[in-house]
Tab-separated table of C-alpha atoms in Angstrom:
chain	number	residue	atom	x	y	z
E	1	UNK	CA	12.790	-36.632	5.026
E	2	UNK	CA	13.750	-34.221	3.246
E	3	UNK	CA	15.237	-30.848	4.598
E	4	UNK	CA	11.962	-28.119	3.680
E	5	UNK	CA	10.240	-31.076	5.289
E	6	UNK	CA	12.635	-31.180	8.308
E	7	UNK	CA	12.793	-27.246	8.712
E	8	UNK	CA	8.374	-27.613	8.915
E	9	UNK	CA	8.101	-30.829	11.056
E	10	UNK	CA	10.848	-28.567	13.959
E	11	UNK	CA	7.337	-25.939	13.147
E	12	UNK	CA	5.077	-28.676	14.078
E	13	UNK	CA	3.649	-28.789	10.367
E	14	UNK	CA	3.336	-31.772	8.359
E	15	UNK	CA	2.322	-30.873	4.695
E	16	UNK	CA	-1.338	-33.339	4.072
E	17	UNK	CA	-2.088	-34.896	0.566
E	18	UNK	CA	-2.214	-31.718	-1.937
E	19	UNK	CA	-5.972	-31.147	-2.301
E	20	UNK	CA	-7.891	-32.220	-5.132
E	21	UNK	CA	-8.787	-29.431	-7.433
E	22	UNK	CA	-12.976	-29.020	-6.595
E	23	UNK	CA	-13.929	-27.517	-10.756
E	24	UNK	CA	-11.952	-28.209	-13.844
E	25	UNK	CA	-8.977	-26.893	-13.472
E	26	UNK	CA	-5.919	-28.551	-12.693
E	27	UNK	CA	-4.028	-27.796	-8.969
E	28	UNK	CA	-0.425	-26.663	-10.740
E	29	UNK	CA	1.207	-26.079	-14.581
E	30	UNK	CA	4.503	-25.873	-14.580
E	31	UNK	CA	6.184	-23.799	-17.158
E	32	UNK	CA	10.036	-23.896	-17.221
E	33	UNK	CA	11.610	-23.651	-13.697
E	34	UNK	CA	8.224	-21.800	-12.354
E	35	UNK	CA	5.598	-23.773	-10.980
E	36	UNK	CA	2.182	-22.100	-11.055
E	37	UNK	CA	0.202	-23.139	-8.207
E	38	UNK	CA	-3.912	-23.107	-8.505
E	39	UNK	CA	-5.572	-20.747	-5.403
E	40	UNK	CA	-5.750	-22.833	-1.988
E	41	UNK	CA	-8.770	-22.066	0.213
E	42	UNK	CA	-8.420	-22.237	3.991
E	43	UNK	CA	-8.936	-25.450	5.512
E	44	UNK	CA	-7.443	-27.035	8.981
E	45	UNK	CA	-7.812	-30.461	9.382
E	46	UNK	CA	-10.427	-31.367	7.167
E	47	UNK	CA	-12.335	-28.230	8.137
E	48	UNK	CA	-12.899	-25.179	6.144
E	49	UNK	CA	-12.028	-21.853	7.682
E	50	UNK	CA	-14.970	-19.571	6.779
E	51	UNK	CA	-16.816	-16.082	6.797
E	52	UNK	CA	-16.274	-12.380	6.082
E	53	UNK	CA	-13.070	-10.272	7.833
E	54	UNK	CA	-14.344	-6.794	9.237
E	55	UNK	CA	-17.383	-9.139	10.058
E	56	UNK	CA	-17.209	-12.455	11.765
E	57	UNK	CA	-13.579	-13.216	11.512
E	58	UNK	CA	-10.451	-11.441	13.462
E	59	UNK	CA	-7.682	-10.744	11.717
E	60	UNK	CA	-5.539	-12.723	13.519
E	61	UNK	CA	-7.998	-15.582	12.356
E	62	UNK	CA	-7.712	-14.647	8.949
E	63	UNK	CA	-4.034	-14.450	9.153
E	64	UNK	CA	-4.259	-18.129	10.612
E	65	UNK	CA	-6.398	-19.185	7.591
E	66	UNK	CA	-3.920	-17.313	5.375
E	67	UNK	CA	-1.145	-19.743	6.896
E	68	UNK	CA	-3.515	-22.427	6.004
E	69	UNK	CA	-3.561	-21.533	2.471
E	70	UNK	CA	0.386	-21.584	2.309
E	71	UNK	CA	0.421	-25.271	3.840
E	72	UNK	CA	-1.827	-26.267	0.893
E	73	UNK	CA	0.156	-24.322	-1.576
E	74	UNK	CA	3.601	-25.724	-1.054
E	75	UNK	CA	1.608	-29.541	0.054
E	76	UNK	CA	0.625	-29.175	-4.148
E	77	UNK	CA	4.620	-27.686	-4.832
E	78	UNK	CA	5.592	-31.077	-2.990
E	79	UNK	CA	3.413	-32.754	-5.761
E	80	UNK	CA	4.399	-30.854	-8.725
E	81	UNK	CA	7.723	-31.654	-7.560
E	82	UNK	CA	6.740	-35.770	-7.627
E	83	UNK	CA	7.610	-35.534	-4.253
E	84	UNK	CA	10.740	-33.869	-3.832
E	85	UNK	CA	9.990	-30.006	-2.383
E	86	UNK	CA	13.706	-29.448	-2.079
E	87	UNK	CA	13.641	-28.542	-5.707
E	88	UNK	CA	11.991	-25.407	-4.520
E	89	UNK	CA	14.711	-21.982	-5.413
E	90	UNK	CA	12.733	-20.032	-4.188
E	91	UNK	CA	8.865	-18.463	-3.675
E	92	UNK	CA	7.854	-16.047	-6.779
E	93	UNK	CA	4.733	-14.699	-5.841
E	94	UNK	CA	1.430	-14.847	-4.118
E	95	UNK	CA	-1.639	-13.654	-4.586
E	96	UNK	CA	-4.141	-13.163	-1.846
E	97	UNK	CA	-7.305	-12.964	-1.450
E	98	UNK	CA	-9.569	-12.195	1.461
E	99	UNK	CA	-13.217	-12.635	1.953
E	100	UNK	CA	-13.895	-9.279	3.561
E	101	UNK	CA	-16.557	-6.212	4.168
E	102	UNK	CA	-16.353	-3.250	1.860
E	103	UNK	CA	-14.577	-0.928	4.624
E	104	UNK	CA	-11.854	-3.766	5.725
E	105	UNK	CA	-8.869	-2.546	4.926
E	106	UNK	CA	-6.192	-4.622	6.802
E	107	UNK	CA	-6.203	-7.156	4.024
E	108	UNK	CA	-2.404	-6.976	4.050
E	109	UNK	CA	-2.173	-8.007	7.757
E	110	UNK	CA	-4.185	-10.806	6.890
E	111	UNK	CA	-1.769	-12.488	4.374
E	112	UNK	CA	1.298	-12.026	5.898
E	113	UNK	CA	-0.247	-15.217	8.109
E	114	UNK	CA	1.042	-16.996	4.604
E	115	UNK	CA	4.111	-14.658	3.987
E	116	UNK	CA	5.553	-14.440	7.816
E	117	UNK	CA	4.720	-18.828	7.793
E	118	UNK	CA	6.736	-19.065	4.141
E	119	UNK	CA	9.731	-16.927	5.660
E	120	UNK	CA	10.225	-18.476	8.951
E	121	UNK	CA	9.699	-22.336	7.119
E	122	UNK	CA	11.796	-21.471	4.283
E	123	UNK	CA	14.150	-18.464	5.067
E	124	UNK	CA	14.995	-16.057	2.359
E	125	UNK	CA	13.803	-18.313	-0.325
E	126	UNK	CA	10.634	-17.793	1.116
E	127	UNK	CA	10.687	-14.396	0.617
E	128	UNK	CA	8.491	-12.917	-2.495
E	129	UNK	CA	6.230	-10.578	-4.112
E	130	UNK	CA	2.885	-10.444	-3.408
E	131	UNK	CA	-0.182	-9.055	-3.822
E	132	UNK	CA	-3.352	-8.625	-1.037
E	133	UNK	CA	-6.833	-8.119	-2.554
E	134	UNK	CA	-9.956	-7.840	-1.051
E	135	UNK	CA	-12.992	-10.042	-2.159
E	136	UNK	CA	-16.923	-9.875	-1.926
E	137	UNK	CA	-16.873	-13.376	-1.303
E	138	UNK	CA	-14.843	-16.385	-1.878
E	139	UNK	CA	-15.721	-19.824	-2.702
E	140	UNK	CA	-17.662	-21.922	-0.421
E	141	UNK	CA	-17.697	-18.679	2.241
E	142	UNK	CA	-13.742	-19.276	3.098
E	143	UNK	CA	-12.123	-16.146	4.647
E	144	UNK	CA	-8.710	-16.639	2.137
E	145	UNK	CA	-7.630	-18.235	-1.096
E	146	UNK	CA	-4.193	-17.659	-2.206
E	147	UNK	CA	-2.514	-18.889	-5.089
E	148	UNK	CA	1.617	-19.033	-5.739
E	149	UNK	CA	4.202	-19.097	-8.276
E	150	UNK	CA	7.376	-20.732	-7.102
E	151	UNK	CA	10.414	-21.437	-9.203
E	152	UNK	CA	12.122	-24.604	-9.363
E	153	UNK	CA	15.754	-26.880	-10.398
């Protein structure tokens, strides 16, 4: 196993198959040492992890979806990687986006479910830009898509 995968499994995570892309598109492009991850919806176990923040979800919920996301994205790093996430340097940027009500405004709380996970699984290299948006709607009513540069050896 290898040590990112060690540091999740003492977290009680176990990265799943990366997800299938659902449109054309492809899940990751890598360009040089950064890997370009596609936006990861919320899901749990199979599940989607749906509907509108400053609505019918909490923002502790969202913030658990938002973890969600960040499973998915470094599950499809793990494939870009053909299997080998301890290439991972370090976590670029993400971009977040939250399915919320036009006077939400705690979108920020809501990804740092993804940024406070990608810290305390990968330490410093986990640390990164990032960007919190707010969004009408998001595909297939999730509460959060997020999508990630990383860079890579």
């Amino acid at each position: 196993m290898s040590t990112i995968e060690t540091r999740l499994a003492d977290l009680g995570v176990t990265l799943p198959d990366a997800p299938a892309p659902a449109a054309n598109y492809v899940p990751y492009v890598q360009v040089g040492d950064l890997v370009h991850v596609s936006g990861q919806i919320s899901m749990q176990d199979g599940q989607m992890m749906t509907g509108k923040l400053g609505d019918t979800v909490s923002v502790e919920d969202g913030a658990r979806a938002a973890r969600a996301c960040a499973i998915s994205l470094l599950a499809q790093l793990k494939a870009a990687c053909d299997g080998d996430i301890d290439r991972l340097v370090r976590v670029v940027k993400l971009t977040g986006f939250v399915n919320s009500t036009a006077d939400f405004t705690d979108q920020p709380k809501v990804i740092n479910g993804a940024s406070d996970f990608l810290v305390e699984a990968l330490g410093d290299a986990g640390r990164h830009a990032r960007s919190a948006v707010s969004a009408g709607s998001l595909p297939l009513g999730v509460s959060v898509e997020i999508e990630a540069i990383f860079q890579v050896r």
